PDB file of C-alpha atoms in Angstrom:
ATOM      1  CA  UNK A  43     -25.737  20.925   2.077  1.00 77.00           C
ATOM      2  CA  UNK A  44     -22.369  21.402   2.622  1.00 88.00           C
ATOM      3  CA  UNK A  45     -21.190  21.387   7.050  1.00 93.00           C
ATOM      4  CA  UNK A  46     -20.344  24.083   8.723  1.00 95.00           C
ATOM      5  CA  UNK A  47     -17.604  24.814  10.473  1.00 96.00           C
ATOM      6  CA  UNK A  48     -17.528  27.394  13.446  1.00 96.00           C
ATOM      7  CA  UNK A  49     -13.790  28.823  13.755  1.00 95.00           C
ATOM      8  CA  UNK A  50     -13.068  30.690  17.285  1.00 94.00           C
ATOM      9  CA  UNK A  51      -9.947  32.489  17.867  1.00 92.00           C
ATOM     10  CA  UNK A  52      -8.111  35.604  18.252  1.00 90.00           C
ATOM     11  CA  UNK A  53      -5.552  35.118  16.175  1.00 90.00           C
ATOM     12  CA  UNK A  54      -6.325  37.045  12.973  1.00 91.00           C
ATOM     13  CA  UNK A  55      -4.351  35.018  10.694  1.00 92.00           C
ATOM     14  CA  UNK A  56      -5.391  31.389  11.811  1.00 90.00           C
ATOM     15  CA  UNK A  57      -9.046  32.537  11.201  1.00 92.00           C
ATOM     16  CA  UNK A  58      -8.223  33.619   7.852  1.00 94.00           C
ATOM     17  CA  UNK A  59      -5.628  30.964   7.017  1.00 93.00           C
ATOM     18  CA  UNK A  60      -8.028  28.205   8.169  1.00 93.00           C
ATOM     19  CA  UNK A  61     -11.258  29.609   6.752  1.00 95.00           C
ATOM     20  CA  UNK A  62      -9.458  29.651   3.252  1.00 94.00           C
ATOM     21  CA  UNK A  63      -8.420  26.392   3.489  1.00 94.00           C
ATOM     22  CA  UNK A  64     -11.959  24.665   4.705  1.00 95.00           C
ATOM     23  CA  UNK A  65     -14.203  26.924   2.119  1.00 95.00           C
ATOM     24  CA  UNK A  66     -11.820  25.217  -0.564  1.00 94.00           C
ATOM     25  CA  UNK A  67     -12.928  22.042   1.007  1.00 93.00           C
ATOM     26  CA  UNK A  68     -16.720  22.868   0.579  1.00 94.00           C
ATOM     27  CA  UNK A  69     -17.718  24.074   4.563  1.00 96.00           C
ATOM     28  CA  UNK A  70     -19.395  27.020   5.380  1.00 96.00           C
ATOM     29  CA  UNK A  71     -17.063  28.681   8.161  1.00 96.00           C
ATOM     30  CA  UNK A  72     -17.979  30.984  10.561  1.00 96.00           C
ATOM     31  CA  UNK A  73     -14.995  32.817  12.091  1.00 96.00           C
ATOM     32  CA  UNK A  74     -15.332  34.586  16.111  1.00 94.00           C
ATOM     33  CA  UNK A  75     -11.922  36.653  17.470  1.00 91.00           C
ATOM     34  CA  UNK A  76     -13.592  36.274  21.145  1.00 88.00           C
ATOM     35  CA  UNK A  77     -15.383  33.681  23.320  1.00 89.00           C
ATOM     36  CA  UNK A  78     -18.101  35.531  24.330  1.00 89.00           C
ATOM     37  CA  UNK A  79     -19.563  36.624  20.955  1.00 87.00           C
ATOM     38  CA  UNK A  80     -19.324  32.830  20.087  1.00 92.00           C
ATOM     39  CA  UNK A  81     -20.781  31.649  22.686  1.00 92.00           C
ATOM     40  CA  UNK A  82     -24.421  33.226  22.194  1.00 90.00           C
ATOM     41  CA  UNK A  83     -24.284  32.246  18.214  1.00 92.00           C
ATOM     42  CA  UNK A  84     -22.706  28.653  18.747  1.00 93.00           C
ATOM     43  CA  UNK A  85     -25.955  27.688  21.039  1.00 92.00           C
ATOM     44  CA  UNK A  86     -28.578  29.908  19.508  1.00 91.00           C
ATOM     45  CA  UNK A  87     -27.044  28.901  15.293  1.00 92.00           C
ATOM     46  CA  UNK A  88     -25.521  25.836  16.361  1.00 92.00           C
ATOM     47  CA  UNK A  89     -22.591  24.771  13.820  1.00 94.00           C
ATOM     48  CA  UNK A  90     -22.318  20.933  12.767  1.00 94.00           C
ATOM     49  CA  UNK A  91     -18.844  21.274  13.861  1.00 95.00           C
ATOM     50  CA  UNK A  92     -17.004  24.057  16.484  1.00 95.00           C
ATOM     51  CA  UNK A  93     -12.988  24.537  16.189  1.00 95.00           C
ATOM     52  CA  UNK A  94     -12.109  26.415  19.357  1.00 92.00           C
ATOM     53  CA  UNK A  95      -8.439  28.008  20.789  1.00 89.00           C
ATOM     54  CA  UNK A  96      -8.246  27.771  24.167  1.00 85.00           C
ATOM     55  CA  UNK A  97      -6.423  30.916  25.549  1.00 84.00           C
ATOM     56  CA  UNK A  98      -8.792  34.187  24.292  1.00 85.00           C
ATOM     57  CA  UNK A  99      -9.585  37.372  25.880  1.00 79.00           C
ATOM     58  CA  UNK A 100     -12.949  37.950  27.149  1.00 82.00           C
ATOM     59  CA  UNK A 101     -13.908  34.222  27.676  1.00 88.00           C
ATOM     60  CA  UNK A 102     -11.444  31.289  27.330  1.00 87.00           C
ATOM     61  CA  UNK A 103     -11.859  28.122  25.393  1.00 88.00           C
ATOM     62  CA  UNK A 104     -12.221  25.955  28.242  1.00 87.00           C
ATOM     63  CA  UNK A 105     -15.358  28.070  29.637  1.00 90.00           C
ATOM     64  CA  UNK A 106     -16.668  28.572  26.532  1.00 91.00           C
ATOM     65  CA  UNK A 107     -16.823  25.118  26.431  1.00 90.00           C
ATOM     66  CA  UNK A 108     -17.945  23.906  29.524  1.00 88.00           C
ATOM     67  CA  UNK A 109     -21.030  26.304  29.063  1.00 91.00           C
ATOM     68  CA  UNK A 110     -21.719  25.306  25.589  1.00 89.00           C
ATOM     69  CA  UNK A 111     -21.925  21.901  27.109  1.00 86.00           C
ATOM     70  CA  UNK A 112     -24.140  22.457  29.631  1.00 85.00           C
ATOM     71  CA  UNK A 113     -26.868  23.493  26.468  1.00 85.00           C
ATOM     72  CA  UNK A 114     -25.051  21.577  23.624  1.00 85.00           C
ATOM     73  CA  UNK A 115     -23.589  18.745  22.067  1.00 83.00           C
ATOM     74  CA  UNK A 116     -22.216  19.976  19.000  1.00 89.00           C
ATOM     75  CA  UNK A 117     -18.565  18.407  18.348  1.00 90.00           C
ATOM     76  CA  UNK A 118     -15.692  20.124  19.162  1.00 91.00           C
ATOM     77  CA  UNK A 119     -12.100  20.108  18.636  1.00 90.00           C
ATOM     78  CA  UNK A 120      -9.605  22.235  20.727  1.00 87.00           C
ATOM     79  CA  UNK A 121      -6.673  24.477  18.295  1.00 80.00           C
ATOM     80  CA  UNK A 122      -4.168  25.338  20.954  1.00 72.00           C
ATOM     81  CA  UNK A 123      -0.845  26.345  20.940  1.00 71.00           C
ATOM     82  CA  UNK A 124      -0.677  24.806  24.440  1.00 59.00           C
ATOM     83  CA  UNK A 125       0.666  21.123  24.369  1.00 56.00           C
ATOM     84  CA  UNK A 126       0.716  20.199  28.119  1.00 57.00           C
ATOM     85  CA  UNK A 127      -0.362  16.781  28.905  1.00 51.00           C
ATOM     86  CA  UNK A 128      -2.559  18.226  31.842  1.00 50.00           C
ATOM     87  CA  UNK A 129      -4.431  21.215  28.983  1.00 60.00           C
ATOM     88  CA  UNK A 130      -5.396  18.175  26.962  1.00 59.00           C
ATOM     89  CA  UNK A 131      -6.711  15.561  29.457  1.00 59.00           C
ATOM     90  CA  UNK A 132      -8.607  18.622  31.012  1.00 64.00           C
ATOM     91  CA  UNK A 133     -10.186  19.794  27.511  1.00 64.00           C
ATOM     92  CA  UNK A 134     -11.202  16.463  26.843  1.00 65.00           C
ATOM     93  CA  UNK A 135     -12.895  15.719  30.157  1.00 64.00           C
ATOM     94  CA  UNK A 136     -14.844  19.160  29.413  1.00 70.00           C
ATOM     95  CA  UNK A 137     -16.279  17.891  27.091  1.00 74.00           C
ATOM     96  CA  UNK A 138     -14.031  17.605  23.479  1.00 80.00           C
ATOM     97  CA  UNK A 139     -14.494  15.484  20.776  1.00 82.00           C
ATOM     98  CA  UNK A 140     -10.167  16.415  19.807  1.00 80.00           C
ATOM     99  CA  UNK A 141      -7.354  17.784  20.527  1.00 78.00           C
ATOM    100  CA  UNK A 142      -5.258  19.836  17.871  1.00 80.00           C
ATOM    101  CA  UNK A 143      -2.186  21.765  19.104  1.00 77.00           C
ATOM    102  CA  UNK A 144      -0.096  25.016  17.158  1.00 77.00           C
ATOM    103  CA  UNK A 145       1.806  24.486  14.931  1.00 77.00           C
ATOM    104  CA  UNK A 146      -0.375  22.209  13.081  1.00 80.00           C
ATOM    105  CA  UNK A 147      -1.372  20.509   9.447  1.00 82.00           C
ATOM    106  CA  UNK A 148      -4.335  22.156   7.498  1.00 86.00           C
ATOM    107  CA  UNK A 149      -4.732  18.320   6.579  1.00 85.00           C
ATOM    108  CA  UNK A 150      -4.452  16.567   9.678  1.00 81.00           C
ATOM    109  CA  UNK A 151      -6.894  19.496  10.866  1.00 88.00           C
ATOM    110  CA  UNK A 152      -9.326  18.834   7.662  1.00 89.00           C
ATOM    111  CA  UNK A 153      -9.002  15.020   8.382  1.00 84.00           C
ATOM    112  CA  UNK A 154      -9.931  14.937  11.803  1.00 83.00           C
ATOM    113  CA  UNK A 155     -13.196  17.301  11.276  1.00 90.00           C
ATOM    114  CA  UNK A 156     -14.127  15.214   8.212  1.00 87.00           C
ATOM    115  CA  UNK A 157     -13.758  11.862  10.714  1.00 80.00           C
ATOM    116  CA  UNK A 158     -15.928  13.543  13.470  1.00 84.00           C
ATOM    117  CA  UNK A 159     -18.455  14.697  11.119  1.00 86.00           C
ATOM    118  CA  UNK A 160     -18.297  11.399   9.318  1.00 79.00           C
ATOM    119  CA  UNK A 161     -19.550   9.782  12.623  1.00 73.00           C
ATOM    120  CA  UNK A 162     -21.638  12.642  13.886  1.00 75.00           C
ATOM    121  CA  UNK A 163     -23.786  11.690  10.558  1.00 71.00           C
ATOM    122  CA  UNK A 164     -23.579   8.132  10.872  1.00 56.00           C
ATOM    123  CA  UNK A 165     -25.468   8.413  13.688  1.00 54.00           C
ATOM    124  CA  UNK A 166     -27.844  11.166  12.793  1.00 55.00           C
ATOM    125  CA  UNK A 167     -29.029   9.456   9.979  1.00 55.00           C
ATOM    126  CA  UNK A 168     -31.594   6.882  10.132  1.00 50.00           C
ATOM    127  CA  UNK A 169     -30.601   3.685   8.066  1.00 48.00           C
ATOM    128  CA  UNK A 170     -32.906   2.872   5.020  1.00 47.00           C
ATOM    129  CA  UNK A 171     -35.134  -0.098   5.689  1.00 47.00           C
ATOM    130  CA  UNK A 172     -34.988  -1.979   2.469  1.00 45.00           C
ATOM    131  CA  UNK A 173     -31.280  -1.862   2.624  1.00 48.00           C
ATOM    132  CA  UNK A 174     -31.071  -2.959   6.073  1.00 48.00           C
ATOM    133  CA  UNK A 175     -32.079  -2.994   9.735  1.00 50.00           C
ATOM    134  CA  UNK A 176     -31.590  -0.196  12.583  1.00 53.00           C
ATOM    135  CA  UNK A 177     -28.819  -0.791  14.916  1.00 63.00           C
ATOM    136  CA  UNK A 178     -30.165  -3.064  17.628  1.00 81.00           C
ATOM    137  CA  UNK A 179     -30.657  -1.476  20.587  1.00 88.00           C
ATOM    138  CA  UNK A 180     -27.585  -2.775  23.404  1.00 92.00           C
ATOM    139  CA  UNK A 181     -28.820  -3.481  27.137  1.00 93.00           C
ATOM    140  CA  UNK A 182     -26.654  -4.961  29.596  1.00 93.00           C
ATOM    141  CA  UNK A 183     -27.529  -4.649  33.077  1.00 91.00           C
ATOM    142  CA  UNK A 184     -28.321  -0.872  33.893  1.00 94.00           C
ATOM    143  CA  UNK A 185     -26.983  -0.219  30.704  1.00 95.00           C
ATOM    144  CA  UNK A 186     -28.911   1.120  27.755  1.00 95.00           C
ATOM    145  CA  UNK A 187     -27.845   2.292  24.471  1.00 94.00           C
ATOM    146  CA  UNK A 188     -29.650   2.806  21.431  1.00 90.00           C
ATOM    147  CA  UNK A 189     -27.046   3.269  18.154  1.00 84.00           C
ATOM    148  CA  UNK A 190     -29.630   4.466  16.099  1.00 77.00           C
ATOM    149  CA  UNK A 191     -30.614   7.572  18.088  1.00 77.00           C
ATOM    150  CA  UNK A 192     -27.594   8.450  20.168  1.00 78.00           C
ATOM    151  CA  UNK A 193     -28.845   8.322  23.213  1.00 86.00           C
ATOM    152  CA  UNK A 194     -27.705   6.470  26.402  1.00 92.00           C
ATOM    153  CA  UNK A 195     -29.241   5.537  29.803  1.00 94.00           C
ATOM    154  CA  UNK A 196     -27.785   4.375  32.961  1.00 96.00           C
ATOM    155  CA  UNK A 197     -30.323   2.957  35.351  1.00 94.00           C
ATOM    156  CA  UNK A 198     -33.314   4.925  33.924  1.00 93.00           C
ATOM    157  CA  UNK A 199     -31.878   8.155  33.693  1.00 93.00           C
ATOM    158  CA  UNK A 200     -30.014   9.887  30.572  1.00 90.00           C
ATOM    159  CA  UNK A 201     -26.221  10.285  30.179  1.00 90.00           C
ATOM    160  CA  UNK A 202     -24.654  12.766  26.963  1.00 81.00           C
ATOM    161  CA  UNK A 203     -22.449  11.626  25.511  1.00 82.00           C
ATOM    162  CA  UNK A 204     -20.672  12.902  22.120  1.00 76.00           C
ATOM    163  CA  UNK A 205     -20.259  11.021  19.318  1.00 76.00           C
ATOM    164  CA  UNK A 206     -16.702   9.684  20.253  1.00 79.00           C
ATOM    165  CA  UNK A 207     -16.914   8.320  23.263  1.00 85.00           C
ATOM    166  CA  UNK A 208     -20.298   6.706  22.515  1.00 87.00           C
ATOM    167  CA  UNK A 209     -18.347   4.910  19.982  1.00 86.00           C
ATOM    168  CA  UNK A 210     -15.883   3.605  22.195  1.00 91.00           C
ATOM    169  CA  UNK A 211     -18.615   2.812  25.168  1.00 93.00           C
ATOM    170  CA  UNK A 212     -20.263   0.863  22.188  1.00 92.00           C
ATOM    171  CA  UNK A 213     -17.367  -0.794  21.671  1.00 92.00           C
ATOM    172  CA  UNK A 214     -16.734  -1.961  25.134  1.00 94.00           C
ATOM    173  CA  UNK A 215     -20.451  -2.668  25.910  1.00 94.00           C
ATOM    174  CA  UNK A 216     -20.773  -5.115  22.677  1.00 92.00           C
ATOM    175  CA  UNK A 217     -18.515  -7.432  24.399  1.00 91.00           C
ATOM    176  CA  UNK A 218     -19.014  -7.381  28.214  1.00 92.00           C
ATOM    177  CA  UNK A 219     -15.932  -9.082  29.646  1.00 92.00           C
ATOM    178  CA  UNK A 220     -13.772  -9.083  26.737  1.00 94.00           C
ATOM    179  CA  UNK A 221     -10.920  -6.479  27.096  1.00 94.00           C
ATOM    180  CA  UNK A 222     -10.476  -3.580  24.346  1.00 93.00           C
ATOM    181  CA  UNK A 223      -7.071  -2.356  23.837  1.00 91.00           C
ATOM    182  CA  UNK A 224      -5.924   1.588  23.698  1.00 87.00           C
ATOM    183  CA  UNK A 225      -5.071   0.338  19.973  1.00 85.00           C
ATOM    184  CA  UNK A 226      -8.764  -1.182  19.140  1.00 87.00           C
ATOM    185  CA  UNK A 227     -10.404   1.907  20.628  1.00 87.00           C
ATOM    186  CA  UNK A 228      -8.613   3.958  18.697  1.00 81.00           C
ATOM    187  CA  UNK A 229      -9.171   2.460  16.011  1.00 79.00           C
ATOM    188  CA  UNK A 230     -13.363   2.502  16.751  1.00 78.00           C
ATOM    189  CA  UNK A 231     -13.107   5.777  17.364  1.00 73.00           C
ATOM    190  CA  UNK A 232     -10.906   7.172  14.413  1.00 66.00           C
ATOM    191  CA  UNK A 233     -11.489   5.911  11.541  1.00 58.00           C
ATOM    192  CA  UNK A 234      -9.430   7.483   9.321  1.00 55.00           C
ATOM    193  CA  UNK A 235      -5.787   6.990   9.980  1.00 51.00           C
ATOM    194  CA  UNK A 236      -5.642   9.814  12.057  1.00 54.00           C
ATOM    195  CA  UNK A 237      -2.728   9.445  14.778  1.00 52.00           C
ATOM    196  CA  UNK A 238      -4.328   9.566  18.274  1.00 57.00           C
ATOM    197  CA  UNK A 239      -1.917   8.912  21.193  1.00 58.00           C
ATOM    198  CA  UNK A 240      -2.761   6.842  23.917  1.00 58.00           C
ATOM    199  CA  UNK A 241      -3.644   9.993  26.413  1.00 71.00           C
ATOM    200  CA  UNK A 242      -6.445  10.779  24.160  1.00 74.00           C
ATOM    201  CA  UNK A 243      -8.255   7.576  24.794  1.00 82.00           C
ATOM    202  CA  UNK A 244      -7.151   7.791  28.406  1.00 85.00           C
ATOM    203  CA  UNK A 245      -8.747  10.713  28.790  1.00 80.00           C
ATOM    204  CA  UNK A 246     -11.941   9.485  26.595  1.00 83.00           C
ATOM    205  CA  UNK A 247     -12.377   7.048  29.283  1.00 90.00           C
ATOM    206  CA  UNK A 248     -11.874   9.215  32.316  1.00 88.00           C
ATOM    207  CA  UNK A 249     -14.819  11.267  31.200  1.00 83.00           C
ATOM    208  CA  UNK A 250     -17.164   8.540  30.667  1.00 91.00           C
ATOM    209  CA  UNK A 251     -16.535   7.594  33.629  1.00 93.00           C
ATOM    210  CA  UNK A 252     -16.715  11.026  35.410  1.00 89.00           C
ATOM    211  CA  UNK A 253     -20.125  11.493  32.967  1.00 89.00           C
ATOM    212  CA  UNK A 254     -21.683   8.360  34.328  1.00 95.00           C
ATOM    213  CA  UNK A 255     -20.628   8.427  37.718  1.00 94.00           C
ATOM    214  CA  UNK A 256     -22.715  12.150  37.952  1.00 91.00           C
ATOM    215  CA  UNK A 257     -26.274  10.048  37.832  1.00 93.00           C
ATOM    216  CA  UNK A 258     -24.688   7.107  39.994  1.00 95.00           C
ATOM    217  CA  UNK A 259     -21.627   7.840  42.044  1.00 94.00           C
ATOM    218  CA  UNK A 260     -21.287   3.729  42.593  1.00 93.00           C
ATOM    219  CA  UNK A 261     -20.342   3.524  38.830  1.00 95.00           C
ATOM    220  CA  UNK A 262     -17.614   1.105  38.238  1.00 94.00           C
ATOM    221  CA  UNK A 263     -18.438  -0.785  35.072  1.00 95.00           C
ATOM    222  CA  UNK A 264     -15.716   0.370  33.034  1.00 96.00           C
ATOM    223  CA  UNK A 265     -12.788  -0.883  34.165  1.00 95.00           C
ATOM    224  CA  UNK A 266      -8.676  -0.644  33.651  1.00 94.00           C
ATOM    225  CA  UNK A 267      -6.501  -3.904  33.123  1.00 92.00           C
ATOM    226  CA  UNK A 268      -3.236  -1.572  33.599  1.00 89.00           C
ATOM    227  CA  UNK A 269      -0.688  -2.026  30.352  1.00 85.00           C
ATOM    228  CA  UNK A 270      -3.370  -4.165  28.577  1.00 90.00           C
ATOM    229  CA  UNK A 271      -6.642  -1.543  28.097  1.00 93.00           C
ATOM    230  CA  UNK A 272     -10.571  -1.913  29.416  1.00 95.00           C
ATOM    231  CA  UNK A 273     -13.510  -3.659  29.730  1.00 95.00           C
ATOM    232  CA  UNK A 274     -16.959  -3.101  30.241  1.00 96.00           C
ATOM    233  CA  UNK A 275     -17.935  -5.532  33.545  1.00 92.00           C
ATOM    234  CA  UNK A 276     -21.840  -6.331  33.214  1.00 78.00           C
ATOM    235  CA  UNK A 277     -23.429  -6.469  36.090  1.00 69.00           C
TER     236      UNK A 277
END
């Protein structure tokens, strides 16, 4: 079945302009001109994928977001015209899976929700056992992820994550010790050729640390070799 794509915005002619272009791409789109009415169908009909502006009347992207978090997990990519530094690092710590701004490519736009979803899936989908084995399950110390169902614990107790910075936790956890640069991250995390700067992954790392430091305010396991990248530190 073909994905579909939740488009929230006020502007009238991005919600037409991009629903044209992603229908000829084979999604489903759902358009909303206000936060508010997309808030109650984005948890109740969850989407496979939300686009969302940022400044709206009614309720903003950025609240919209942080209470579709607090039911949902459903990827997300912020269309803003707003290019600040500080807008970006604070979508992505809210939660954001990207980070488009106005003016912007249909394609680049198209690419980045077909690399999200790509990975959303991967891990959705069990593997087939005659083909090959789940994803081994990776512990170290009071660390516990298991690829094959998404989920993540830290000392016993659950942490969400979404689907990009589990991939780059993964990738830092697989090695303990070794340090990952902003480069090899990005390149765990995108896929595609998509250009990512290095704020992006900055601010991917930020979060999982805020994320994981909210069951254990002592966390410290991820951790910053300044101009080189990061490392996971196993306890």
């Amino acid at each position: 079945m073909p994905a579909t794509i939740a488009l929230v915005d006020d502007d009238r002619n991005i919600l037409t302009s991009v629903s044209i272009a992603l229908q000829s791409e084979g999604f489903t789109v759902r358009v909303y001109s206000d936060g508010e009415a997309a808030l109650k169908a984005l948890i109740e009909n969850p989407p496979d994928l939300a686009v969302l502006d940022i400044k709206m009347p009614k309720l903003d992207g950025m609240e919209l977001l942080r209470r579709l978090r607090e039911k949902s997990a459903v990827p997300t990519i912020f269309l803003t015209s707003k290019d600040d530094e500080l807008d970006e690092a604070l979508g992505l710590a809210m939660g954001a899976d990207d980070y488009i701004t106005k003016p912007f490519s249909q394609r680049l736009l198209i690419a980045r929700i077909r690399a999200i979803l790509r990975r959303s899936d991967a891990r959705a989908q069990p593997e087939p056992e005659e083909e090959s084995a789940p994803a081994e399950k990776i512990v170290r110390g009071r660390l516990a992820m298991d690829p094959a169902r998404h989920r993540v614990q830290w000392a016993g107790k659950e942490v969400t994550l979404t689907v990009t910075e589990f991939l780059i936790l993964e990738a830092l956890a697989q090695r303990p010790g070794f340090v990952k640069s902003r480069d090899q991250l990005m390149d765990t995390a995108y896929q595609d050729d998509v250009y990512v700067d290095d704020r992006t992954i900055d601010s991917h790392i930020k979060r999982l640390r805020r994320k994981f430091r909210q069951v254990d305010s002592e966390f410290k396991a991820i951790e910053t070799l300044y101009g080189v990248g990061y490392r996971f530190a196993e306890e």
